[in-house]
Amino acid sequence: MKTLKFIAACALWACATASFGHESAAHGGHAASAALAPQQQDWGIAGQARDARRTITLRMTDDMRFTPSHFSVRRGETVRLRVENRGQVLHEVVLGTPATLDAHAEAMRRHPGMEHEEPHMAHVAPSRQQDLVWRFNRAGRFDFACLIAGHYEAGMRGTFTVTP
C-alpha cells in the first residue's frame, strides 16, 4: 500500500512540474532553452540576433490567422521573426514540418499544461511581441502554427519556403 501511495505522489509531482513549466514559458520564460546548445532541425537552427539582416513581422489575431500566412527566405539567411499578438488571448508560433507540428499539437491536446520551450517557438501574451531569431540553413517548404489547443484545429497555421 505504501508503494502505491509513493507512485501516486510521484505521478502528481511530475504532472505539477510540467504544468508550472508551461506557465512560465507562456509568460516569456525561455531561460531553459537559452542554456541549451542550438540543435539542428529539418527547417534550420537557432540564430544569433547580431547575424539577422532582415526582420519579418508575423501578426497573430483571435480570428486564428497569421499575417502573412506565407513567407520566403534564402538558404543560409538568418532572420528575425517579430511575432506580434494583436489578439486578446495567448498565441504562439512554432516552426516545423507538418509531421512535427501534428505530433506536437496531439501532445498538447493530451497534456494541455506541458512545458515546451525551444528556440523555434515564441509564446506571446495579448498585445505583446517577441522576437524569434532563426537561421534557415535547409532548403524546402515548411510550416508554422499556433499549437495552443483549438487554435491549430481552427486553422492557425502558415507556410514558409527556404530557397537554395
Coordinates of N, CA, C and O in Angstrom, one line a residue:
M1 N 0.8 -1.2 0.0 CA 0.0 0.0 0.0 C 0.9 1.3 0.0 O 0.6 2.2 -0.7
K2 N 2.0 1.2 0.8 CA 2.9 2.4 0.8 C 3.5 2.6 -0.6 O 3.6 3.8 -1.0
T3 N 3.8 1.6 -1.3 CA 4.4 1.7 -2.6 C 3.4 2.4 -3.6 O 3.8 3.2 -4.3
L4 N 2.1 2.0 -3.5 CA 1.1 2.6 -4.3 C 1.0 4.1 -4.1 O 0.9 4.9 -5.0
K5 N 1.0 4.4 -2.8 CA 0.9 5.9 -2.4 C 2.1 6.6 -2.9 O 2.0 7.7 -3.4
F6 N 3.3 6.0 -2.8 CA 4.5 6.6 -3.3 C 4.4 6.9 -4.8 O 4.8 8.0 -5.3
I7 N 4.0 5.9 -5.6 CA 3.9 6.0 -7.0 C 2.9 7.1 -7.4 O 3.2 8.0 -8.3
A8 N 1.8 7.2 -6.7 CA 0.8 8.2 -7.0 C 1.3 9.6 -6.7 O 1.1 10.5 -7.4
A9 N 2.1 9.7 -5.6 CA 2.7 11.0 -5.2 C 3.7 11.5 -6.3 O 3.7 12.6 -6.6
C10 N 4.5 10.5 -6.7 CA 5.5 10.9 -7.8 C 4.8 11.3 -9.1 O 5.2 12.2 -9.7
A11 N 3.7 10.6 -9.4 CA 2.9 11.0 -10.6 C 2.4 12.4 -10.5 O 2.4 13.2 -11.5
L12 N 1.8 12.7 -9.4 CA 1.3 14.1 -9.1 C 2.4 15.1 -9.2 O 2.2 16.2 -9.8
W13 N 3.5 14.8 -8.6 CA 4.6 15.8 -8.7 C 5.1 16.0 -10.1 O 5.3 17.1 -10.5
A14 N 5.2 14.9 -10.9 CA 5.6 15.1 -12.3 C 4.6 15.9 -13.1 O 5.0 16.8 -13.9
C15 N 3.3 15.7 -12.9 CA 2.3 16.5 -13.6 C 2.4 17.9 -13.2 O 2.3 18.8 -14.0
A16 N 2.5 18.2 -11.9 CA 2.6 19.6 -11.5 C 3.8 20.3 -12.0 O 3.7 21.5 -12.4
T17 N 4.9 19.6 -12.1 CA 6.1 20.2 -12.6 C 5.9 20.6 -14.1 O 6.3 21.7 -14.5
A18 N 5.4 19.7 -14.9 CA 5.1 20.0 -16.3 C 4.2 21.2 -16.5 O 4.3 22.0 -17.3
S19 N 3.1 21.2 -15.6 CA 2.1 22.3 -15.7 C 2.7 23.6 -15.4 O 2.5 24.6 -16.1
F20 N 3.4 23.7 -14.3 CA 4.0 25.0 -14.0 C 5.1 25.4 -15.0 O 5.3 26.6 -15.2
G21 N 5.8 24.5 -15.6 CA 6.8 24.8 -16.5 C 6.2 25.5 -17.8 O 6.8 26.4 -18.3
H22 N 5.1 25.0 -18.2 CA 4.4 25.7 -19.4 C 4.0 27.1 -19.1 O 4.1 28.0 -19.9
E23 N 3.5 27.3 -17.9 CA 3.0 28.6 -17.5 C 4.2 29.6 -17.5 O 4.0 30.7 -18.0
S24 N 5.4 29.2 -17.1 CA 6.5 30.1 -17.1 C 6.9 30.4 -18.6 O 7.3 31.5 -18.9
A25 N 6.8 29.4 -19.4 CA 7.1 29.6 -20.9 C 6.1 30.5 -21.5 O 6.5 31.4 -22.3
A26 N 4.8 30.4 -21.2 CA 3.8 31.2 -21.7 C 3.9 32.7 -21.4 O 3.5 33.5 -22.0
H27 N 4.6 32.9 -20.3 CA 4.8 34.3 -19.9 C 6.2 34.8 -20.1 O 6.7 35.7 -19.4
G28 N 6.9 34.2 -21.1 CA 8.2 34.7 -21.6 C 9.4 34.1 -21.0 O 10.5 34.5 -21.2
G29 N 9.2 33.0 -20.2 CA 10.3 32.3 -19.5 C 11.0 31.4 -20.5 O 10.5 30.3 -20.8
H30 N 12.1 31.8 -21.1 CA 12.9 30.9 -22.0 C 14.3 30.7 -21.5 O 15.2 30.4 -22.2
A31 N 14.5 30.7 -20.2 CA 15.8 30.5 -19.6 C 16.3 29.1 -19.9 O 17.5 28.9 -20.2
A32 N 15.4 28.1 -19.8 CA 15.9 26.8 -20.0 C 16.4 26.5 -21.4 O 17.4 25.9 -21.6
S33 N 15.7 27.1 -22.4 CA 16.1 26.8 -23.8 C 17.4 27.7 -24.1 O 18.2 27.3 -24.9
A34 N 17.5 28.8 -23.4 CA 18.7 29.7 -23.7 C 20.0 29.0 -23.3 O 21.0 29.2 -23.8
A35 N 19.9 28.1 -22.3 CA 21.1 27.5 -21.7 C 21.6 26.3 -22.6 O 22.7 25.8 -22.5
L36 N 20.7 25.7 -23.4 CA 21.0 24.6 -24.3 C 21.7 25.0 -25.5 O 21.4 26.1 -26.1
A37 N 22.6 24.2 -26.1 CA 23.2 24.4 -27.3 C 22.2 24.3 -28.5 O 21.3 23.4 -28.4
P38 N 22.3 25.1 -29.5 CA 21.3 25.1 -30.6 C 21.4 23.7 -31.2 O 22.5 23.1 -31.4
Q39 N 20.2 23.2 -31.6 CA 20.1 21.9 -32.2 C 19.6 22.0 -33.7 O 18.6 22.7 -33.9
Q40 N 20.3 21.4 -34.6 CA 19.8 21.4 -36.0 C 18.5 20.8 -36.1 O 18.2 19.7 -35.6
Q41 N 17.6 21.4 -36.8 CA 16.2 20.9 -37.1 C 16.1 20.8 -38.7 O 17.0 21.3 -39.4
D42 N 15.1 20.1 -39.1 CA 15.0 20.0 -40.6 C 14.8 21.3 -41.3 O 15.2 21.5 -42.4
W43 N 14.2 22.3 -40.5 CA 13.9 23.6 -41.1 C 15.0 24.7 -40.7 O 14.8 25.9 -40.9
G44 N 16.1 24.3 -40.0 CA 17.1 25.3 -39.7 C 17.6 25.1 -38.3 O 17.5 24.0 -37.6
I45 N 18.2 26.2 -37.8 CA 18.9 26.1 -36.4 C 18.7 27.5 -35.8 O 18.6 28.5 -36.5
A46 N 18.7 27.6 -34.5 CA 18.6 28.9 -33.8 C 19.7 29.8 -34.3 O 20.9 29.4 -34.5
G47 N 19.4 31.1 -34.5 CA 20.3 32.0 -35.0 C 20.7 33.0 -33.9 O 20.1 33.1 -32.8
Q48 N 21.7 33.9 -34.2 CA 22.1 34.9 -33.3 C 21.5 36.3 -33.9 O 21.6 36.5 -35.1
A49 N 21.0 37.1 -33.0 CA 20.4 38.3 -33.4 C 21.3 39.2 -34.1 O 20.9 39.9 -35.1
R50 N 22.6 39.2 -33.8 CA 23.6 40.0 -34.5 C 23.8 39.7 -36.0 O 24.3 40.4 -36.8
D51 N 23.4 38.4 -36.3 CA 23.5 38.0 -37.7 C 22.3 38.2 -38.6 O 22.3 38.1 -39.8
A52 N 21.2 38.6 -37.9 CA 19.9 38.9 -38.7 C 20.1 40.2 -39.5 O 20.4 41.2 -39.0
R53 N 19.8 40.1 -40.8 CA 19.9 41.2 -41.7 C 18.5 41.7 -42.1 O 18.4 42.7 -42.8
R54 N 17.5 40.9 -41.7 CA 16.1 41.2 -42.1 C 15.2 40.8 -41.0 O 15.4 39.9 -40.3
T55 N 14.1 41.6 -40.9 CA 13.0 41.2 -39.9 C 11.7 41.0 -40.7 O 11.4 41.8 -41.6
I56 N 11.1 39.9 -40.4 CA 9.7 39.6 -40.9 C 8.8 39.6 -39.8 O 9.0 38.9 -38.8
T57 N 7.7 40.4 -39.9 CA 6.7 40.5 -38.8 C 5.6 39.6 -39.1 O 5.0 39.6 -40.2
L58 N 5.3 38.7 -38.1 CA 4.2 37.8 -38.2 C 3.2 38.3 -37.1 O 3.4 38.3 -36.0
R59 N 2.0 38.6 -37.6 CA 0.9 39.1 -36.7 C -0.1 37.9 -36.5 O -0.5 37.2 -37.4
M60 N -0.5 37.8 -35.2 CA -1.4 36.8 -34.8 C -2.7 37.5 -34.3 O -2.5 38.5 -33.5
T61 N -3.8 37.0 -34.6 CA -5.1 37.6 -34.2 C -6.0 36.5 -33.7 O -5.8 35.3 -33.9
D62 N -7.1 36.9 -33.0 CA -8.0 36.0 -32.4 C -9.0 35.4 -33.5 O -9.8 34.5 -33.1
D63 N -8.8 35.8 -34.7 CA -9.6 35.1 -35.8 C -8.8 33.8 -36.2 O -9.2 33.1 -37.2
M64 N -7.8 33.5 -35.4 CA -7.0 32.2 -35.6 C -6.2 32.2 -37.0 O -6.2 31.2 -37.7
R65 N -5.6 33.4 -37.3 CA -4.9 33.5 -38.5 C -3.6 34.2 -38.3 O -3.4 35.0 -37.3
F66 N -2.6 34.0 -39.1 CA -1.3 34.7 -39.2 C -1.3 35.6 -40.4 O -1.8 35.2 -41.4
T67 N -0.7 36.7 -40.2 CA -0.5 37.6 -41.4 C 1.0 38.0 -41.3 O 1.4 38.6 -40.3
P68 N 1.7 37.7 -42.4 CA 1.3 36.9 -43.5 C 1.2 35.4 -43.2 O 1.8 35.0 -42.2
S69 N 0.5 34.7 -44.1 CA 0.4 33.2 -43.8 C 1.5 32.5 -44.6 O 1.6 31.2 -44.5
H70 N 2.3 33.2 -45.3 CA 3.5 32.6 -46.0 C 4.6 33.6 -46.1 O 4.3 34.8 -46.3
F71 N 5.8 33.1 -46.0 CA 7.0 34.0 -46.2 C 8.1 33.1 -46.8 O 8.1 31.9 -46.7
S72 N 9.0 33.8 -47.5 CA 10.2 33.1 -48.1 C 11.5 33.7 -47.6 O 11.6 34.9 -47.4
V73 N 12.5 32.8 -47.5 CA 13.8 33.2 -47.1 C 14.8 32.5 -48.0 O 14.4 31.5 -48.7
R74 N 16.0 32.9 -48.0 CA 17.1 32.2 -48.7 C 17.8 31.3 -47.8 O 18.0 31.6 -46.6
R75 N 18.2 30.1 -48.3 CA 19.0 29.2 -47.5 C 20.3 29.9 -47.0 O 21.0 30.6 -47.7
G76 N 20.5 29.7 -45.7 CA 21.7 30.3 -45.1 C 21.4 31.7 -44.4 O 22.2 32.2 -43.7
E77 N 20.2 32.2 -44.7 CA 19.8 33.5 -44.2 C 19.4 33.4 -42.7 O 18.6 32.5 -42.3
T78 N 19.8 34.3 -41.9 CA 19.3 34.5 -40.5 C 18.3 35.6 -40.5 O 18.7 36.7 -40.9
V79 N 17.1 35.3 -40.0 CA 16.0 36.3 -40.0 C 15.5 36.4 -38.6 O 15.4 35.5 -37.8
R80 N 15.1 37.7 -38.3 CA 14.4 37.9 -37.0 C 12.9 37.9 -37.4 O 12.5 38.7 -38.2
L81 N 12.2 37.0 -36.7 CA 10.8 36.9 -36.9 C 10.2 37.7 -35.7 O 10.4 37.3 -34.5
R82 N 9.6 38.8 -36.0 CA 9.0 39.6 -34.9 C 7.5 39.1 -34.9 O 6.7 39.3 -35.8
V83 N 7.2 38.4 -33.8 CA 5.9 37.8 -33.6 C 5.0 38.7 -32.7 O 5.3 39.0 -31.6
E84 N 4.0 39.3 -33.3 CA 3.1 40.2 -32.7 C 1.7 39.6 -32.4 O 1.1 39.0 -33.3
N85 N 1.3 39.6 -31.2 CA 0.0 39.1 -30.8 C -1.0 40.3 -30.7 O -1.0 41.1 -29.8
R86 N -1.9 40.4 -31.7 CA -2.8 41.5 -31.8 C -4.2 41.1 -31.2 O -5.2 41.8 -31.4
G87 N -4.2 39.9 -30.6 CA -5.5 39.4 -30.1 C -5.6 39.7 -28.6 O -4.8 40.4 -28.0
Q88 N -6.6 39.0 -28.0 CA -6.9 39.2 -26.6 C -6.6 37.9 -25.8 O -6.8 37.9 -24.6
V89 N -6.1 36.9 -26.5 CA -5.7 35.6 -25.8 C -4.3 35.3 -26.2 O -3.7 35.8 -27.2
L90 N -3.7 34.4 -25.4 CA -2.3 33.9 -25.7 C -2.3 33.2 -27.0 O -3.1 32.4 -27.3
H91 N -1.2 33.5 -27.8 CA -1.0 32.8 -29.0 C 0.5 32.4 -29.0 O 1.3 33.0 -28.3
E92 N 0.9 31.5 -29.9 CA 2.3 31.2 -30.1 C 2.5 30.9 -31.6 O 1.6 30.7 -32.4
V93 N 3.8 30.9 -31.9 CA 4.2 30.4 -33.2 C 5.3 29.4 -33.0 O 6.2 29.5 -32.2
V94 N 5.1 28.3 -33.7 CA 6.1 27.1 -33.7 C 6.5 26.8 -35.1 O 5.6 26.6 -35.9
L95 N 7.8 26.8 -35.4 CA 8.2 26.4 -36.7 C 8.4 24.9 -36.8 O 8.8 24.3 -35.7
G96 N 8.2 24.3 -37.9 CA 8.4 22.8 -38.0 C 7.9 22.3 -39.4 O 7.7 23.0 -40.3
T97 N 7.8 21.0 -39.4 CA 7.3 20.3 -40.5 C 5.9 19.9 -40.2 O 5.5 19.9 -39.0
P98 N 5.1 19.5 -41.2 CA 3.7 19.1 -40.9 C 3.7 18.0 -39.9 O 2.9 18.0 -38.9
A99 N 4.6 17.0 -40.0 CA 4.7 15.9 -39.0 C 5.0 16.3 -37.6 O 4.4 15.9 -36.7
T100 N 6.0 17.2 -37.5 CA 6.4 17.6 -36.1 C 5.3 18.5 -35.5 O 5.0 18.4 -34.3
L101 N 4.6 19.3 -36.3 CA 3.6 20.2 -35.7 C 2.3 19.3 -35.4 O 1.7 19.5 -34.3
D102 N 2.0 18.3 -36.2 CA 0.9 17.4 -35.9 C 1.2 16.7 -34.6 O 0.3 16.6 -33.7
A103 N 2.4 16.2 -34.4 CA 2.7 15.4 -33.2 C 2.7 16.3 -32.0 O 2.2 15.9 -31.0
H104 N 3.2 17.5 -32.1 CA 3.2 18.4 -31.0 C 1.8 18.9 -30.6 O 1.5 19.0 -29.5
A105 N 1.0 19.1 -31.6 CA -0.4 19.5 -31.4 C -1.1 18.4 -30.6 O -1.9 18.6 -29.7
E106 N -0.9 17.1 -31.0 CA -1.5 16.0 -30.4 C -1.0 15.9 -28.9 O -1.8 15.7 -28.0
A107 N 0.2 16.1 -28.7 CA 0.8 16.1 -27.3 C 0.2 17.2 -26.5 O -0.1 17.0 -25.3
M108 N 0.0 18.3 -27.1 CA -0.7 19.4 -26.3 C -2.1 19.1 -26.0 O -2.6 19.6 -25.0
R109 N -2.8 18.5 -26.9 CA -4.2 18.1 -26.6 C -4.2 17.1 -25.4 O -5.1 17.2 -24.6
R110 N -3.3 16.1 -25.4 CA -3.2 15.1 -24.3 C -2.7 15.7 -23.0 O -3.2 15.3 -21.9
H111 N -1.8 16.7 -23.1 CA -1.2 17.3 -21.9 C -1.2 18.9 -22.1 O -0.2 19.5 -22.4
P112 N -2.4 19.5 -21.9 CA -2.5 20.9 -22.1 C -1.5 21.8 -21.3 O -1.2 22.9 -21.8
G113 N -1.0 21.3 -20.2 CA -0.1 22.2 -19.4 C 1.4 21.8 -19.7 O 2.2 22.3 -18.9
M114 N 1.6 21.1 -20.7 CA 3.0 20.6 -21.0 C 4.0 21.8 -21.2 O 3.6 22.8 -21.8
E115 N 5.2 21.6 -20.7 CA 6.3 22.6 -20.9 C 6.8 22.4 -22.3 O 7.1 21.2 -22.8
H116 N 7.0 23.4 -23.1 CA 7.7 23.4 -24.4 C 8.3 24.7 -24.7 O 7.7 25.6 -25.2
E117 N 9.6 24.7 -24.4 CA 10.4 25.9 -24.7 C 11.5 25.5 -25.6 O 12.4 24.7 -25.2
E118 N 11.5 26.0 -26.8 CA 12.5 25.7 -27.8 C 12.8 27.0 -28.6 O 12.0 27.9 -28.7
P119 N 14.0 27.1 -29.1 CA 14.3 28.3 -29.9 C 13.4 28.6 -31.1 O 13.4 29.7 -31.6
H120 N 12.8 27.5 -31.6 CA 11.9 27.7 -32.8 C 10.4 27.9 -32.4 O 9.5 27.8 -33.2
M121 N 10.2 28.5 -31.2 CA 8.9 28.8 -30.7 C 8.9 30.1 -30.0 O 9.9 30.5 -29.4
A122 N 7.7 30.8 -30.1 CA 7.6 32.1 -29.4 C 6.1 32.1 -28.8 O 5.2 31.9 -29.5
H123 N 6.0 32.2 -27.5 CA 4.7 32.3 -26.8 C 4.5 33.8 -26.5 O 5.3 34.4 -25.8
V124 N 3.4 34.4 -27.0 CA 3.2 35.8 -26.9 C 1.9 36.1 -26.3 O 0.8 35.8 -26.8
A125 N 2.0 36.9 -25.2 CA 0.8 37.3 -24.5 C 0.0 38.4 -25.3 O 0.6 39.0 -26.2
P126 N -1.3 38.6 -25.0 CA -2.0 39.6 -25.8 C -1.4 41.0 -25.8 O -0.8 41.4 -24.8
S127 N -1.4 41.6 -26.9 CA -0.9 43.0 -27.1 C 0.6 43.1 -26.9 O 1.1 44.1 -26.6
R128 N 1.3 42.0 -27.0 CA 2.8 41.9 -26.8 C 3.4 41.4 -28.1 O 2.8 41.0 -29.0
Q129 N 4.7 41.5 -28.1 CA 5.5 41.0 -29.3 C 6.8 40.3 -28.7 O 7.2 40.6 -27.6
Q130 N 7.3 39.4 -29.5 CA 8.5 38.7 -29.1 C 9.3 38.4 -30.4 O 8.7 38.1 -31.5
D131 N 10.6 38.4 -30.3 CA 11.5 38.1 -31.5 C 11.9 36.7 -31.4 O 12.3 36.2 -30.3
L132 N 11.9 36.0 -32.5 CA 12.4 34.7 -32.7 C 13.5 34.8 -33.8 O 13.2 35.2 -34.9
V133 N 14.7 34.4 -33.5 CA 15.8 34.5 -34.5 C 16.2 33.1 -35.0 O 16.5 32.3 -34.2
W134 N 16.1 32.9 -36.3 CA 16.3 31.6 -36.8 C 17.2 31.7 -38.1 O 17.1 32.6 -38.9
R135 N 18.1 30.7 -38.2 CA 19.0 30.6 -39.3 C 18.4 29.5 -40.2 O 18.4 28.3 -39.8
F136 N 17.9 29.8 -41.4 CA 17.2 28.9 -42.3 C 18.3 28.3 -43.2 O 18.6 28.7 -44.3
N137 N 18.9 27.2 -42.7 CA 20.1 26.6 -43.4 C 19.7 25.3 -44.2 O 20.6 24.6 -44.6
R138 N 18.4 25.0 -44.3 CA 18.0 23.9 -45.0 C 16.9 24.3 -46.0 O 15.9 24.9 -45.6
A139 N 17.1 24.0 -47.3 CA 16.1 24.4 -48.3 C 14.9 23.5 -48.2 O 14.9 22.3 -47.8
G140 N 13.7 24.0 -48.5 CA 12.5 23.2 -48.6 C 11.3 24.1 -48.2 O 11.4 25.3 -48.1
R141 N 10.1 23.4 -48.1 CA 8.9 24.1 -47.7 C 8.5 23.6 -46.4 O 8.4 22.3 -46.2
F142 N 8.3 24.5 -45.4 CA 8.0 24.1 -44.0 C 6.8 24.8 -43.5 O 6.2 25.6 -44.3
D143 N 6.4 24.6 -42.3 CA 5.2 25.1 -41.7 C 5.4 25.9 -40.4 O 6.5 25.7 -39.8
F144 N 4.5 26.7 -40.0 CA 4.5 27.3 -38.7 C 3.0 27.3 -38.2 O 2.1 27.2 -39.1
A145 N 2.8 27.3 -36.9 CA 1.5 27.2 -36.4 C 1.4 27.6 -35.0 O 2.4 27.7 -34.3
C146 N 0.2 27.9 -34.5 CA -0.1 28.1 -33.1 C -0.7 26.8 -32.6 O -1.7 26.3 -33.1
L147 N 0.0 26.2 -31.7 CA -0.4 24.8 -31.2 C -1.2 24.9 -29.9 O -1.5 23.8 -29.3
I148 N -1.6 26.0 -29.5 CA -2.5 26.1 -28.3 C -3.8 25.4 -28.7 O -4.3 25.6 -29.8
A149 N -4.3 24.6 -27.8 CA -5.5 23.7 -28.0 C -6.6 24.5 -28.7 O -7.0 25.6 -28.2
G150 N -7.1 24.0 -29.8 CA -8.2 24.7 -30.5 C -7.7 25.6 -31.6 O -8.4 25.8 -32.6
H151 N -6.5 26.3 -31.4 CA -6.1 27.3 -32.4 C -5.6 26.6 -33.7 O -5.9 27.0 -34.8
Y152 N -4.8 25.5 -33.5 CA -4.3 24.8 -34.7 C -5.4 24.2 -35.4 O -5.5 24.2 -36.7
E153 N -6.4 23.6 -34.7 CA -7.5 22.9 -35.3 C -8.4 23.9 -36.1 O -9.1 23.6 -37.0
A154 N -8.4 25.2 -35.6 CA -9.2 26.3 -36.3 C -8.5 26.8 -37.5 O -9.0 27.7 -38.2
G155 N -7.3 26.3 -37.8 CA -6.6 26.8 -39.0 C -5.5 27.8 -38.8 O -5.0 28.4 -39.7
M156 N -5.0 28.0 -37.5 CA -4.0 29.0 -37.2 C -2.6 28.4 -37.6 O -1.9 27.9 -36.8
R157 N -2.3 28.5 -38.9 CA -1.1 27.9 -39.4 C -0.7 28.6 -40.7 O -1.5 29.3 -41.3
G158 N 0.6 28.4 -41.1 CA 1.1 29.1 -42.3 C 2.3 28.2 -42.8 O 2.6 27.2 -42.2
T159 N 2.9 28.7 -43.9 CA 4.0 28.0 -44.5 C 5.1 29.0 -44.8 O 4.9 30.2 -44.9
F160 N 6.3 28.4 -44.9 CA 7.5 29.2 -45.4 C 8.3 28.4 -46.3 O 8.4 27.2 -46.2
T161 N 9.0 29.1 -47.2 CA 9.8 28.4 -48.2 C 11.2 28.9 -48.0 O 11.5 30.1 -47.9
V162 N 12.2 28.0 -48.0 CA 13.6 28.3 -47.9 C 14.2 27.9 -49.3 O 14.2 26.7 -49.6
T163 N 14.6 28.9 -50.1 CA 15.0 28.7 -51.4 C 16.6 28.5 -51.4 O 17.3 29.1 -50.6
P164 N 17.1 27.7 -52.3 CA 18.5 27.5 -52.4 C 19.3 28.7 -52.8 O 18.8 29.6 -53.4

